[in-house]
Coordinates of C-alpha atoms in Angstrom, one line a residue:
Chain A
M131 CA 115.0 122.4 76.3
A132 CA 111.9 122.1 74.2
N133 CA 114.0 120.2 71.6
S134 CA 115.6 117.8 74.2
F135 CA 115.2 114.1 73.8
L136 CA 113.2 114.1 77.0
S137 CA 111.6 117.3 78.1
I138 CA 109.7 117.9 81.3
E139 CA 107.4 120.9 80.8
K140 CA 105.8 122.8 83.7
L141 CA 105.3 119.7 85.8
T142 CA 103.2 120.3 88.9
Q143 CA 102.1 117.9 91.6
R144 CA 99.6 118.7 94.2
Y145 CA 98.0 116.5 96.8
P146 CA 95.0 117.2 99.0
D147 CA 96.4 118.0 102.4
G148 CA 93.6 116.3 104.3
K149 CA 92.2 119.6 105.7
G150 CA 90.4 120.6 102.6
G151 CA 93.3 122.4 101.1
E152 CA 96.1 121.4 98.8
F153 CA 99.7 120.6 99.3
T154 CA 102.1 121.5 96.4
V155 CA 105.1 119.2 96.1
F156 CA 106.6 121.0 93.2
E157 CA 105.3 123.5 90.7
N158 CA 106.1 124.3 87.0
A159 CA 109.2 122.2 87.1
S160 CA 110.9 122.2 83.7
F161 CA 114.1 120.5 82.5
G162 CA 115.4 118.5 79.6
I163 CA 117.6 115.5 79.2
E164 CA 119.6 114.7 76.0
K165 CA 119.9 111.4 74.4
G166 CA 122.6 109.2 75.9
E167 CA 122.9 111.4 78.9
F168 CA 123.3 110.1 82.4
V169 CA 121.5 112.5 84.8
C170 CA 121.2 112.2 88.5
I171 CA 118.8 114.1 90.7
L172 CA 119.8 115.0 94.2
G173 CA 117.6 116.4 96.9
H174 CA 116.3 115.8 100.4
S175 CA 113.5 113.4 101.2
G176 CA 110.1 114.9 100.5
C177 CA 111.2 117.1 97.7
G178 CA 109.3 115.1 95.1
K179 CA 112.1 113.2 93.4
S180 CA 110.2 109.9 93.6
T181 CA 107.1 111.6 92.3
I182 CA 109.0 112.9 89.3
M183 CA 110.4 109.4 88.7
N184 CA 106.9 107.9 88.9
I185 CA 105.5 110.4 86.5
L186 CA 108.4 109.7 84.1
A187 CA 107.7 106.0 84.4
G188 CA 104.1 106.6 83.8
L189 CA 103.1 105.0 87.1
S190 CA 101.4 108.1 88.3
E191 CA 99.9 111.2 86.6
P192 CA 101.0 114.8 87.3
T193 CA 98.4 117.4 88.4
Q194 CA 99.6 119.6 85.6
G195 CA 102.3 119.6 82.9
V196 CA 103.6 117.2 80.3
V197 CA 106.5 114.9 79.8
K198 CA 107.6 114.6 76.2
M199 CA 110.0 111.9 74.9
D200 CA 111.2 112.2 71.3
G201 CA 108.7 115.0 70.9
F202 CA 105.6 113.0 71.9
A203 CA 103.8 113.3 75.2
V204 CA 104.0 110.2 77.3
S205 CA 101.1 108.7 79.2
G206 CA 101.0 105.5 81.1
P207 CA 103.9 103.0 81.6
S208 CA 105.7 101.8 78.6
L209 CA 108.5 99.4 77.6
D210 CA 110.3 102.5 76.2
R211 CA 110.9 103.6 79.8
G212 CA 112.5 100.9 81.9
V213 CA 112.6 101.2 85.7
V214 CA 114.9 99.8 88.4
F215 CA 113.1 100.0 91.7
Q216 CA 114.9 100.6 95.0
N217 CA 113.7 97.3 96.4
Y218 CA 114.7 95.4 93.2
S219 CA 111.1 94.3 92.5
L220 CA 112.2 90.9 91.3
L221 CA 109.4 88.3 91.1
P222 CA 110.4 85.9 94.0
W223 CA 108.9 82.8 92.4
L224 CA 111.1 83.1 89.3
T225 CA 114.8 82.4 89.1
A226 CA 117.2 85.3 88.3
L227 CA 117.4 84.3 84.7
K228 CA 113.6 83.9 84.4
N229 CA 113.2 87.4 85.9
V230 CA 115.3 88.8 83.0
T231 CA 113.7 86.7 80.3
F232 CA 110.3 87.8 81.6
G233 CA 111.2 91.3 80.6
V234 CA 113.0 90.5 77.4
A235 CA 110.1 88.3 76.2
A236 CA 107.7 91.2 76.9
R237 CA 110.0 93.6 75.0
F238 CA 110.7 91.4 72.0
P239 CA 107.6 89.3 71.5
D240 CA 108.7 87.9 68.1
W241 CA 112.0 86.4 69.4
T242 CA 112.4 82.7 69.9
K243 CA 112.8 81.3 73.3
Q244 CA 116.5 80.7 72.6
Q245 CA 117.1 84.3 71.5
V246 CA 115.4 85.6 74.6
E247 CA 117.5 83.4 76.8
D248 CA 120.8 84.1 75.1
H249 CA 120.1 87.9 75.2
S250 CA 119.2 87.6 78.9
I251 CA 122.3 85.6 79.8
A252 CA 124.5 88.1 78.0
F253 CA 123.2 90.9 80.1
L254 CA 123.4 89.0 83.3
E255 CA 127.1 88.3 82.5
K256 CA 127.6 92.1 81.9
V257 CA 126.7 92.7 85.5
G258 CA 128.9 89.9 86.7
L259 CA 126.3 87.1 87.1
S260 CA 126.8 83.8 85.5
G261 CA 126.8 80.0 86.0
D262 CA 124.8 78.6 88.9
A263 CA 123.7 81.9 90.4
I264 CA 121.4 82.8 87.5
H265 CA 119.3 79.7 88.2
R266 CA 118.7 80.7 91.8
K267 CA 115.6 82.4 93.2
P268 CA 116.0 86.0 94.5
S269 CA 115.6 84.8 98.1
Q270 CA 118.8 82.7 97.6
L271 CA 120.8 85.8 96.3
S272 CA 122.4 88.6 98.3
G273 CA 121.0 92.1 98.1
G274 CA 123.8 93.1 95.7
M275 CA 123.2 90.2 93.4
R276 CA 119.4 90.9 93.4
Q277 CA 120.0 94.5 92.3
R278 CA 122.4 93.2 89.6
V279 CA 119.6 91.1 88.3
S280 CA 117.2 94.0 88.4
I281 CA 119.8 96.2 86.5
A282 CA 120.3 93.4 83.9
R283 CA 116.6 93.2 83.4
A284 CA 116.3 96.9 82.8
F285 CA 119.3 97.1 80.4
A286 CA 118.4 93.9 78.5
N287 CA 115.1 95.6 77.5
E288 CA 117.1 98.4 75.9
P289 CA 114.5 101.1 76.8
K290 CA 114.8 104.6 75.3
L291 CA 115.0 105.9 78.9
L292 CA 116.1 104.1 81.9
L293 CA 114.9 105.2 85.3
L294 CA 116.8 104.2 88.4
D295 CA 115.0 104.9 91.7
E296 CA 117.8 104.9 94.4
P297 CA 119.0 101.6 93.1
F298 CA 121.8 101.3 95.6
G299 CA 120.0 102.7 98.6
A300 CA 119.6 99.4 100.4
L301 CA 123.2 98.1 99.8
D302 CA 126.2 98.3 102.0
A303 CA 128.9 100.7 100.9
L304 CA 131.4 98.2 99.6
T305 CA 128.8 96.3 97.5
R306 CA 127.5 99.7 96.3
G307 CA 130.9 100.6 95.0
T308 CA 131.3 97.5 93.0
I309 CA 127.8 97.7 91.4
Q310 CA 128.2 101.4 90.6
E311 CA 131.2 100.4 88.5
E312 CA 129.3 97.6 86.9
L313 CA 126.5 99.9 86.1
L314 CA 129.0 102.3 84.4
K315 CA 130.5 99.3 82.5
V316 CA 127.0 98.3 81.2
W317 CA 126.1 101.8 80.4
S318 CA 129.2 102.9 78.6
G319 CA 129.2 101.8 75.0
T320 CA 125.4 102.2 74.8
D321 CA 123.6 105.4 74.0
Q322 CA 121.2 104.6 76.9
T323 CA 119.7 107.6 78.5
V324 CA 119.6 107.3 82.2
F325 CA 117.7 109.2 84.9
M326 CA 118.6 108.3 88.4
I327 CA 117.5 109.3 91.9
T328 CA 120.2 109.1 94.6
H329 CA 121.0 110.4 98.0
D330 CA 124.7 109.9 97.7
I331 CA 126.8 112.8 96.4
D332 CA 129.8 110.7 95.6
E333 CA 127.7 108.2 93.7
A334 CA 126.2 111.0 91.6
I335 CA 129.6 112.5 90.8
L336 CA 130.9 109.1 89.7
L337 CA 128.0 108.3 87.5
A338 CA 126.4 111.4 86.1
D339 CA 127.0 113.7 83.2
R340 CA 124.8 116.2 84.9
I341 CA 123.3 116.5 88.4
L342 CA 120.0 118.2 89.0
L343 CA 119.6 119.7 92.4
M344 CA 116.3 120.0 94.0
T345 CA 115.3 122.4 96.8
N346 CA 113.4 121.2 99.8
G347 CA 109.7 120.6 99.6
P348 CA 106.9 121.7 99.7
L349 CA 107.0 123.9 96.6
A350 CA 110.3 122.3 95.6
R351 CA 112.0 123.2 92.4
V352 CA 114.8 121.9 90.3
A353 CA 117.2 124.8 91.1
E354 CA 120.5 123.9 89.5
S355 CA 121.9 121.7 86.8
V356 CA 125.6 121.0 87.7
E357 CA 127.8 119.6 84.9
I358 CA 130.3 117.0 86.0
T359 CA 133.4 118.2 84.3
I360 CA 135.4 115.0 84.9
P361 CA 136.3 113.0 81.9
R362 CA 135.2 109.4 81.4
P363 CA 136.0 106.6 81.9
R364 CA 135.9 107.3 85.6
M365 CA 137.2 105.1 88.3
R366 CA 136.1 105.7 91.9
T367 CA 139.7 105.6 93.0
D368 CA 140.9 108.0 90.3
I369 CA 138.3 110.7 90.2
V370 CA 139.0 111.9 93.7
E371 CA 142.4 113.0 92.4
H372 CA 140.8 115.1 89.7
P373 CA 141.0 118.9 90.5
N374 CA 137.3 119.3 89.8
Y375 CA 136.2 116.6 92.1
Y376 CA 136.3 118.5 95.4
A377 CA 135.1 121.7 93.8
I378 CA 132.0 120.0 92.5
R379 CA 131.6 118.1 95.7
N380 CA 131.8 121.2 97.8
H381 CA 129.3 122.9 95.6
L382 CA 126.9 120.0 96.0
V383 CA 127.4 119.8 99.8
Q384 CA 126.8 123.5 100.2
F385 CA 123.7 123.3 98.2
L386 CA 122.2 120.4 100.0
G387 CA 123.4 121.6 103.4
K388 CA 122.3 125.2 103.1
R389 CA 120.8 126.6 99.9
S390 CA 118.3 123.8 99.4
A391 CA 116.6 125.0 102.6
E392 CA 117.0 128.8 101.8
L393 CA 115.5 128.4 98.3
A394 CA 112.6 126.3 99.5
G395 CA 109.0 127.2 99.7
Q396 CA 109.0 130.2 97.4
V397 CA 105.6 130.8 95.9
S398 CA 105.8 131.7 92.3
A399 CA 103.8 133.5 89.7
P400 CA 101.4 131.1 87.9
D401 CA 103.2 131.2 84.6
E402 CA 106.7 131.2 85.9
I403 CA 108.8 128.3 84.6
H404 CA 111.3 126.9 87.0
S405 CA 114.2 125.8 84.8
P406 CA 117.4 124.9 86.5
E407 CA 120.3 127.3 86.3
T408 CA 123.3 125.6 84.6
V409 CA 126.4 125.5 86.8
R410 CA 129.8 124.6 85.3
I411 CA 132.7 124.2 87.6
D412 CA 136.0 123.5 85.8
K413 CA 139.2 124.0 87.8
T414 CA 141.3 122.8 84.9
Q415 CA 140.4 126.0 83.0
D416 CA 139.7 128.6 85.6
D417 CA 142.8 127.9 87.6
A418 CA 144.3 131.3 86.9
V419 CA 141.1 133.2 87.6
E420 CA 140.2 131.6 90.9
E421 CA 143.5 131.0 92.5
Q422 CA 144.9 134.5 92.0
P423 CA 142.9 136.2 94.8
L424 CA 143.9 133.4 97.1
L425 CA 147.6 133.9 96.5
Q426 CA 147.3 137.6 97.0
A427 CA 145.5 137.1 100.2
V428 CA 148.4 135.0 101.4
K429 CA 150.9 137.7 100.4
T430 CA 149.3 140.6 102.1
Chain B
M291 CA 119.4 58.8 122.5
E292 CA 121.5 61.3 120.7
L293 CA 122.5 58.6 118.3
L294 CA 119.0 58.7 116.8
S295 CA 117.7 61.6 114.7
E296 CA 114.7 63.6 116.0
N297 CA 112.4 62.0 113.4
K298 CA 113.4 58.5 114.5
R299 CA 112.8 59.3 118.1
A300 CA 109.4 60.8 117.3
A301 CA 108.5 57.6 115.3
I302 CA 109.5 55.4 118.2
W303 CA 107.3 57.5 120.5
S304 CA 104.4 57.3 118.1
I305 CA 104.6 53.5 117.8
A306 CA 104.9 53.1 121.6
L307 CA 101.8 55.3 122.2
L308 CA 99.9 53.2 119.6
I309 CA 100.8 49.9 121.2
V310 CA 100.0 51.2 124.7
G311 CA 96.7 52.6 123.6
L312 CA 95.6 49.5 121.8
L313 CA 96.7 47.3 124.8
V314 CA 94.7 49.4 127.2
W315 CA 91.7 49.3 124.9
E316 CA 92.0 45.5 124.4
L317 CA 92.4 44.8 128.1
S318 CA 89.7 47.1 129.4
I319 CA 87.2 45.3 127.1
S320 CA 88.1 41.7 128.1
A321 CA 87.9 42.8 131.7
Q322 CA 84.1 43.4 131.3
A323 CA 83.4 39.9 132.5
V324 CA 80.0 38.4 131.9
N325 CA 78.0 37.9 135.1
T326 CA 78.3 34.2 135.7
G327 CA 77.1 34.1 139.3
E328 CA 73.8 32.8 140.5
L329 CA 70.9 34.4 138.6
T330 CA 67.3 34.7 139.6
E331 CA 64.7 33.6 137.3
Y332 CA 63.8 37.2 136.5
E333 CA 67.4 38.0 135.6
L334 CA 67.6 35.0 133.3
L335 CA 64.3 36.2 131.6
T336 CA 65.7 39.7 131.0
G337 CA 68.8 38.3 129.4
A338 CA 71.3 39.3 132.1
G339 CA 73.2 36.1 131.5
T340 CA 74.1 36.8 127.9
A341 CA 77.0 39.0 127.0
K342 CA 76.1 42.7 126.5
A343 CA 76.7 44.3 123.1
G344 CA 79.9 46.2 123.9
V345 CA 82.6 48.2 122.2
P346 CA 84.7 45.6 120.3
P347 CA 88.3 45.2 121.1
P348 CA 91.0 46.4 118.6
S349 CA 91.7 42.8 117.6
E350 CA 88.2 42.4 116.2
V351 CA 88.5 45.7 114.4
A352 CA 91.8 44.6 112.9
V353 CA 90.2 41.4 111.7
K354 CA 87.3 43.3 110.2
A355 CA 89.7 45.8 108.5
W356 CA 91.6 42.9 107.0
Q357 CA 88.4 41.4 105.6
E358 CA 87.1 44.6 104.2
L359 CA 90.4 45.8 102.8
S360 CA 91.2 42.5 101.1
N361 CA 88.0 42.8 99.1
P362 CA 87.2 46.5 99.0
F363 CA 85.1 46.6 95.8
Y364 CA 82.5 43.9 96.1
D365 CA 78.9 44.8 95.5
A366 CA 76.3 42.5 96.9
G367 CA 73.2 44.7 96.7
P368 CA 72.2 48.1 98.0
N369 CA 73.1 47.5 101.6
D370 CA 76.2 45.4 101.2
K371 CA 78.9 47.2 99.2
G372 CA 82.7 47.1 99.8
I373 CA 84.4 49.9 101.7
G374 CA 86.2 50.9 98.6
I375 CA 83.0 51.5 96.7
Q376 CA 81.5 53.6 99.6
I377 CA 84.6 55.7 99.9
G378 CA 84.7 56.1 96.1
Y379 CA 81.2 57.5 96.1
S380 CA 82.1 60.0 98.9
I381 CA 85.2 61.1 97.1
Y382 CA 83.4 61.5 93.9
R383 CA 80.8 63.8 95.6
V384 CA 83.4 65.8 97.4
L385 CA 85.5 66.4 94.3
T386 CA 82.5 67.3 92.1
G387 CA 81.1 69.8 94.6
Y388 CA 84.6 71.0 95.4
F389 CA 85.7 71.7 91.8
L390 CA 82.4 73.4 91.0
A391 CA 83.1 75.6 93.9
A392 CA 86.6 76.3 92.8
I393 CA 85.5 77.2 89.3
I394 CA 83.3 79.9 90.7
A395 CA 85.2 80.9 93.8
I396 CA 88.7 81.5 92.3
P397 CA 87.6 83.9 89.4
L398 CA 85.1 85.6 91.7
G399 CA 87.8 85.9 94.3
F400 CA 90.1 87.5 91.7
L401 CA 87.4 90.0 90.9
I402 CA 86.8 90.9 94.6
G403 CA 90.5 91.1 95.2
M404 CA 91.2 93.5 92.3
S405 CA 88.2 95.7 92.7
S406 CA 87.3 97.3 96.0
V407 CA 83.8 98.2 94.6
A408 CA 83.1 94.5 93.9
Y409 CA 84.5 93.6 97.3
K410 CA 82.2 96.1 99.1
A411 CA 79.2 95.1 97.0
L412 CA 79.5 91.4 97.6
N413 CA 80.9 91.5 101.2
P414 CA 77.4 91.7 102.9
F415 CA 76.2 88.6 101.1
I416 CA 79.4 86.7 101.8
Q417 CA 79.2 87.6 105.5
V418 CA 75.6 86.4 105.9
L419 CA 76.0 83.2 103.8
R420 CA 79.3 82.1 105.1
P421 CA 78.4 81.2 108.7
I422 CA 75.4 79.1 107.6
S423 CA 76.0 75.4 108.5
P424 CA 76.1 73.6 105.1
L425 CA 73.6 71.0 106.3
A426 CA 71.1 73.8 106.9
W427 CA 70.9 74.1 103.1
M428 CA 69.9 70.4 102.8
P429 CA 66.1 70.7 103.0
L430 CA 66.0 73.6 100.6
A431 CA 68.4 71.8 98.2
L432 CA 66.3 68.6 98.4
F433 CA 63.2 70.5 97.6
I434 CA 64.6 72.5 94.8
I435 CA 66.9 70.0 93.2
Q436 CA 64.6 67.0 94.0
D437 CA 67.6 64.7 93.8
S438 CA 69.5 63.4 96.9
E439 CA 72.7 62.8 95.0
A440 CA 72.8 66.3 93.5
S441 CA 71.8 67.8 96.9
A442 CA 74.8 66.2 98.6
I443 CA 77.0 67.7 95.9
F444 CA 75.4 71.1 96.4
V445 CA 76.0 71.0 100.1
I446 CA 79.7 70.3 99.4
F447 CA 79.7 73.1 96.9
I448 CA 78.3 75.6 99.3
C449 CA 80.6 74.7 102.2
S450 CA 83.8 74.7 100.2
I451 CA 83.2 77.9 98.3
W452 CA 83.8 80.4 101.2
P453 CA 87.4 79.6 102.2
M454 CA 88.5 79.6 98.6
L455 CA 86.6 82.8 97.7
L456 CA 87.9 84.7 100.7
N457 CA 91.5 83.5 100.5
T458 CA 91.7 84.2 96.8
A459 CA 90.3 87.7 97.3
F460 CA 92.8 88.2 100.2
G461 CA 95.7 86.9 98.3
V462 CA 95.0 88.9 95.2
A463 CA 94.4 92.1 97.1
G464 CA 97.7 91.6 99.0
V465 CA 99.9 91.3 95.9
R466 CA 102.8 93.7 96.4
E467 CA 102.3 96.9 94.3
D468 CA 105.9 96.7 93.2
W469 CA 105.2 93.4 91.3
V470 CA 102.1 94.9 89.7
N471 CA 104.3 97.9 88.7
V472 CA 106.8 95.5 87.1
A473 CA 103.9 94.2 85.0
R474 CA 102.8 97.7 84.2
T475 CA 106.2 98.9 83.1
H476 CA 106.5 95.8 80.9
E477 CA 103.2 96.7 79.3
L478 CA 101.5 93.4 80.2
G479 CA 97.8 93.2 79.4
A480 CA 95.2 92.5 82.1
F481 CA 95.1 88.7 81.4
K482 CA 98.9 88.4 81.1
T483 CA 99.3 90.3 84.4
A484 CA 96.7 88.1 86.1
F485 CA 98.3 84.9 85.0
T486 CA 102.0 85.7 85.1
V487 CA 102.2 88.0 88.1
V488 CA 99.0 88.1 90.3
L489 CA 98.3 84.4 90.2
P490 CA 101.8 83.2 91.1
A491 CA 102.0 85.9 93.8
A492 CA 98.7 85.0 95.3
A493 CA 99.0 81.2 94.8
P494 CA 100.2 80.3 98.3
T495 CA 97.2 82.1 99.8
I496 CA 94.8 80.6 97.3
V497 CA 96.1 77.1 97.8
T498 CA 95.8 77.5 101.6
G499 CA 92.1 78.4 101.0
M500 CA 91.7 75.3 98.8
R501 CA 93.3 73.1 101.5
I502 CA 90.9 74.5 104.2
S503 CA 88.0 73.9 101.8
I504 CA 88.8 70.3 101.0
G505 CA 89.1 69.6 104.8
I506 CA 85.7 71.1 105.4
A507 CA 84.2 69.3 102.4
W508 CA 85.4 66.0 103.8
L509 CA 83.9 66.8 107.2
V510 CA 80.6 67.7 105.7
I511 CA 80.2 64.8 103.3
V512 CA 79.9 62.3 106.2
A513 CA 77.0 64.2 107.7
A514 CA 75.4 64.9 104.4
E515 CA 75.5 61.2 103.4
M516 CA 74.0 60.2 106.8
L517 CA 71.0 62.4 105.8
V518 CA 70.6 61.5 102.1
G519 CA 71.5 57.8 102.5
G520 CA 72.0 55.3 99.7
T521 CA 75.8 55.2 99.3
G522 CA 78.9 56.7 100.6
I523 CA 81.0 56.4 103.7
G524 CA 78.7 58.5 105.8
Y525 CA 75.8 56.3 104.9
Y526 CA 77.9 53.3 105.6
V527 CA 78.7 54.5 109.2
W528 CA 75.0 55.1 109.9
N529 CA 73.9 51.9 108.3
E530 CA 76.3 49.8 110.4
W531 CA 75.1 51.7 113.5
N532 CA 71.6 50.6 112.6
N533 CA 72.9 47.1 112.2
L534 CA 74.6 47.5 115.6
D535 CA 77.8 46.4 114.0
L536 CA 80.2 48.6 116.0
T537 CA 83.3 46.9 114.6
S538 CA 82.4 48.2 111.2
V539 CA 81.5 51.6 112.7
I540 CA 85.0 51.9 114.3
F541 CA 86.7 50.6 111.1
S542 CA 84.8 53.1 108.9
I543 CA 85.7 56.0 111.3
L544 CA 89.3 55.1 110.9
M545 CA 88.9 55.0 107.2
I546 CA 87.3 58.5 107.2
G547 CA 90.4 59.8 109.0
V548 CA 92.8 58.1 106.7
V549 CA 91.1 59.5 103.5
G550 CA 90.9 62.9 105.1
M551 CA 94.6 62.8 105.8
L552 CA 95.4 61.8 102.3
L553 CA 93.3 64.6 100.8
D554 CA 95.0 67.1 103.1
A555 CA 98.5 65.7 102.2
A556 CA 97.8 66.1 98.5
F557 CA 97.0 69.8 99.0
G558 CA 100.0 70.1 101.3
L559 CA 102.1 68.9 98.4
L560 CA 100.6 71.5 96.1
Q561 CA 101.1 74.2 98.7
R562 CA 104.8 73.4 98.8
R563 CA 105.0 73.6 95.0
V564 CA 103.6 77.1 94.8
A565 CA 105.3 78.5 97.9
Y566 CA 108.0 81.2 97.5
V567 CA 110.3 83.1 99.8
E568 CA 110.2 86.9 99.5

């Protein structure tokens, strides 16, 4: 983990609780993310997902602990870490295209105006926006289109790490499905490392290489790291047929429904490092092992 | 009626009201008949037989307006200048004082909006200085500056600074944190952030403040010029009152209204340019 592309080491966040004491959101959280990995983090509200995201983005400082990227501790926001915010955060006085060129021009200051524009248009096309729509202001676009612009802005900057803070939270289910696939399309073929917060289990399984599970706060911890053993490319209609899909899904539902509460609020020794336990569920290989007892049970 | 658009119907109503108003005005004045009955010797001595100086009818005002507007820039000595010259002086003073105020109010407003320490430090001064009638500064300004022209400009400066200052501070403080975060994650420097994110985000509020300020400045210049005298539309009104030329007084009142409307419309246009929908 210490050699990971991105390593989060002993991250602790405490806030004053307003009564003179302190409120610990999470403590000594440690995990790593490899280059090119797509990692989702799942957990209930209040477990500190957004706080972790803000620390990774450099928008807020942890009480303790460090975040290292490529071996160097990060501090403050940087163009190396792009962010897609839940509420799109497009600048409403700029057109969709200008919102993207705004980022690209900041990222590549020596490019000519034409280069910046061509690059931006190319990325807008990748998320399915072209023609007249890119010259409209965000207020004239639907929620789905706005989030597409926001995703295009983040990918066009080619950051080393892309942070997505519940990017589809405000969209209806149908739009969400389309944009998830577009996100996968833009992501595949790049070695873009992505860290994404979500509330949606199916979304996480569709998108992620690995899902980090957080227990409930306060004193939340990243308890498990679940590998998604479903081969890519994934289509939302196909993955549900895969033998691992429901096994993984059940595991996640169990965790969020029961174990996240059971494991919550455990006070730990000061030096204890809370690394997630790796969980690998692969029905395609353990078939024999797991299904035998079941068959026997039926026989007896 | 449904055949006409709403705007057309409104225009018809406006014109109708104007005609009715002017007719009532015209008729009520011609009804003030001069006393032509038998007069005693005393009454003749006190001038009861001559027509009283009354409010002129609109027809006279229209004739006056035609005369003045057909030659607005003549200059026949200190007390006889065309209406265009007088209005020109007033606009010059308003704009000078106004832009001096903007140069100070907008950067200072930025500072107050961005730093809560600056806001808290300056707020007591602003709260005390803001409610002072701009004309109350006039004696002090005349004494210190020793120049009536510059004093008038100072009065405009002091009255137009507050709405711009407060609106800029309010607009800058209210910029959504998400947009500032966008600037931060794109590593924009302080100046770049101020010009590419904070300024456009706060522009509608700032321009609203500028629009309020120009309105107040135009209200105040008339009163200020009545005090300092010499030139300007305010002086013109007062001078014509001293001449008992009520036709000119009414004409100049109308001109003050028209110029004020045009100034406001210019800022209305600017406001529409910087507006955005979230």
